[in-house]
Short mmCIF file of C-alpha atoms in Angstrom, two decimals:
data_model
loop_
_atom_site.label_atom_id
_atom_site.label_comp_id
_atom_site.label_asym_id
_atom_site.label_seq_id
_atom_site.Cartn_x
_atom_site.Cartn_y
_atom_site.Cartn_z
CA UNK I 1 -72.53 14.00 -18.81
CA UNK I 2 -70.67 15.68 -21.70
CA UNK I 3 -67.40 17.59 -21.35
CA UNK I 4 -69.32 20.88 -21.45
CA UNK I 5 -72.65 21.48 -19.72
CA UNK I 6 -75.85 22.11 -21.65
CA UNK I 7 -77.15 25.64 -21.54
CA UNK I 8 -79.17 28.34 -23.19
CA UNK I 9 -76.28 30.66 -24.10
CA UNK I 10 -72.57 30.44 -24.75
CA UNK I 11 -69.87 33.03 -25.40
CA UNK I 12 -66.11 33.29 -25.27
CA UNK I 13 -63.89 35.84 -23.58
CA UNK I 14 -60.30 36.53 -24.51
CA UNK I 15 -58.77 39.90 -23.76
CA UNK I 16 -55.11 39.13 -24.48
CA UNK I 17 -53.23 38.32 -27.69
CA UNK I 18 -52.04 34.71 -27.94
CA UNK I 19 -48.29 35.37 -28.29
CA UNK I 20 -46.76 34.66 -24.86
CA UNK I 21 -43.32 35.77 -26.09
CA UNK I 22 -44.18 39.36 -27.01
CA UNK I 23 -45.95 41.57 -24.47
CA UNK I 24 -47.11 39.17 -21.76
CA UNK I 25 -45.95 35.81 -20.44
CA UNK I 26 -49.40 34.20 -20.33
CA UNK I 27 -52.77 34.28 -22.00
CA UNK I 28 -56.13 32.59 -21.71
CA UNK I 29 -59.49 32.12 -23.40
CA UNK I 30 -62.66 31.17 -21.55
CA UNK I 31 -65.84 29.63 -22.89
CA UNK I 32 -68.88 30.53 -20.79
CA UNK I 33 -72.10 28.53 -20.78
CA UNK I 34 -75.01 30.34 -19.09
CA UNK I 35 -72.56 32.88 -17.60
CA UNK I 36 -70.41 30.17 -15.96
CA UNK I 37 -66.84 29.50 -17.14
CA UNK I 38 -67.16 25.99 -18.56
CA UNK I 39 -63.83 25.66 -20.41
CA UNK I 40 -60.67 27.65 -19.74
CA UNK I 41 -57.72 27.38 -22.11
CA UNK I 42 -54.39 28.86 -20.97
CA UNK I 43 -50.85 29.25 -22.30
CA UNK I 44 -47.85 30.37 -20.24
CA UNK I 45 -44.18 30.97 -20.98
CA UNK I 46 -41.90 28.92 -18.70
CA UNK I 47 -38.27 28.33 -17.72
CA UNK I 48 -38.62 24.54 -17.68
CA UNK I 49 -39.75 21.90 -20.13
CA UNK I 50 -40.17 18.14 -19.87
CA UNK I 51 -39.95 17.05 -16.25
CA UNK I 52 -41.40 20.36 -15.10
CA UNK I 53 -43.01 20.49 -11.68
CA UNK I 54 -46.64 19.55 -12.22
CA UNK I 55 -48.93 20.07 -9.26
CA UNK I 56 -49.64 17.18 -6.90
CA UNK I 57 -53.12 16.54 -8.29
CA UNK I 58 -51.80 16.11 -11.84
CA UNK I 59 -48.97 13.83 -10.69
CA UNK I 60 -51.39 11.71 -8.63
CA UNK I 61 -54.46 11.58 -10.90
CA UNK I 62 -53.05 12.37 -14.33
CA UNK I 63 -52.21 9.99 -17.12
CA UNK I 64 -49.30 10.64 -19.48
CA UNK I 65 -50.33 11.44 -23.06
CA UNK I 66 -48.42 12.23 -26.26
CA UNK I 67 -48.85 16.00 -26.54
CA UNK I 68 -46.02 18.50 -26.81
CA UNK I 69 -42.79 17.31 -25.15
CA UNK I 70 -44.73 16.07 -22.12
CA UNK I 71 -48.47 15.89 -21.59
CA UNK I 72 -50.97 14.77 -18.98
CA UNK I 73 -54.72 14.35 -18.90
CA UNK I 74 -56.77 14.21 -15.70
CA UNK I 75 -60.44 14.22 -14.73
CA UNK I 76 -61.29 17.81 -15.55
CA UNK I 77 -58.35 18.92 -17.64
CA UNK I 78 -55.18 18.37 -19.57
CA UNK I 79 -51.80 20.03 -19.83
CA UNK I 80 -48.65 19.91 -21.93
CA UNK I 81 -45.27 21.61 -22.08
CA UNK I 82 -43.01 22.03 -25.12
CA UNK I 83 -39.85 23.77 -26.26
CA UNK I 84 -40.48 26.68 -28.63
CA UNK I 85 -37.38 27.71 -30.58
CA UNK I 86 -37.73 31.36 -31.63
CA UNK I 87 -34.29 32.72 -32.63
CA UNK I 88 -35.95 35.85 -34.05
CA UNK I 89 -36.91 37.15 -30.59
CA UNK I 90 -34.74 39.74 -28.86
CA UNK I 91 -33.71 38.47 -25.43
CA UNK I 92 -33.26 40.69 -22.40
CA UNK I 93 -34.76 41.42 -18.97
CA UNK I 94 -38.35 41.11 -20.24
CA UNK I 95 -37.60 37.84 -22.07
CA UNK I 96 -34.67 35.96 -20.54
CA UNK I 97 -33.00 33.21 -22.63
CA UNK I 98 -34.25 30.58 -20.17
CA UNK I 99 -37.90 31.30 -21.00
CA UNK I 100 -38.17 29.17 -24.10
CA UNK I 101 -40.85 26.70 -23.04
CA UNK I 102 -44.62 26.95 -23.21
CA UNK I 103 -47.10 25.26 -20.90
CA UNK I 104 -50.65 24.73 -22.12
CA UNK I 105 -53.64 23.83 -19.99
CA UNK I 106 -57.28 23.01 -20.63
CA UNK I 107 -59.73 23.00 -17.71
CA UNK I 108 -63.32 21.77 -18.11
CA UNK I 109 -64.94 22.96 -14.90
CA UNK I 110 -67.94 20.64 -14.67
CA UNK I 111 -66.66 17.59 -16.52
CA UNK I 112 -66.82 14.19 -14.90
CA UNK I 113 -63.75 11.96 -14.84
CA UNK I 114 -64.79 9.40 -17.45
CA UNK I 115 -62.70 7.54 -20.02
CA UNK I 116 -64.60 9.34 -22.81
CA UNK I 117 -63.92 12.80 -21.34
CA UNK I 118 -60.22 11.95 -20.93
CA UNK I 119 -60.18 10.87 -24.58
CA UNK I 120 -61.80 14.14 -25.68
CA UNK I 121 -59.42 16.20 -23.51
CA UNK I 122 -56.44 14.32 -24.95
CA UNK I 123 -57.59 15.07 -28.49
CA UNK I 124 -58.17 18.74 -27.67
CA UNK I 125 -54.74 19.00 -26.02
CA UNK I 126 -52.99 17.52 -29.05
CA UNK I 127 -54.80 19.97 -31.35
CA UNK I 128 -54.02 22.85 -28.99
CA UNK I 129 -50.30 21.96 -28.93
CA UNK I 130 -50.20 21.88 -32.75
CA UNK I 131 -52.07 25.20 -32.95
CA UNK I 132 -49.81 26.84 -30.34
CA UNK I 133 -46.56 25.78 -32.05
CA UNK I 134 -47.82 27.18 -35.35
CA UNK I 135 -49.30 30.36 -33.88
CA UNK I 136 -46.18 31.06 -31.78
CA UNK I 137 -43.98 30.48 -34.85
CA UNK I 138 -41.90 27.80 -33.13
CA UNK I 139 -39.18 26.57 -35.47
CA UNK I 140 -38.93 23.09 -33.99
#
């Protein structure tokens, strides 16, 4: 079974801008196949970086991968966290100085836990981390 299911129609939904440092602290994009969310891609601003508290499932079933400052891949998804240096941003109550990390996550809802799917998820996570650093204007 491929990472994404076969279907007759596909569309994406994204109602928020990508920059998690400006107006909101998180964003997402969903790919729907036959009206079912097949792939969800998220980004969230965080207070912690490498060594962050990953959920129990990720710690138990995930494998460490080289993506961002710390990355994991598991049966139906992948996640990474990285420091994003943005000295141009005004800090204050809406954006405290501690919130300088970004967590990324990919979730493939119907994917099977196979070596090939983990390989594909790892590749997608690495590309997503590169895209996010560029899009968020990280200077590191």
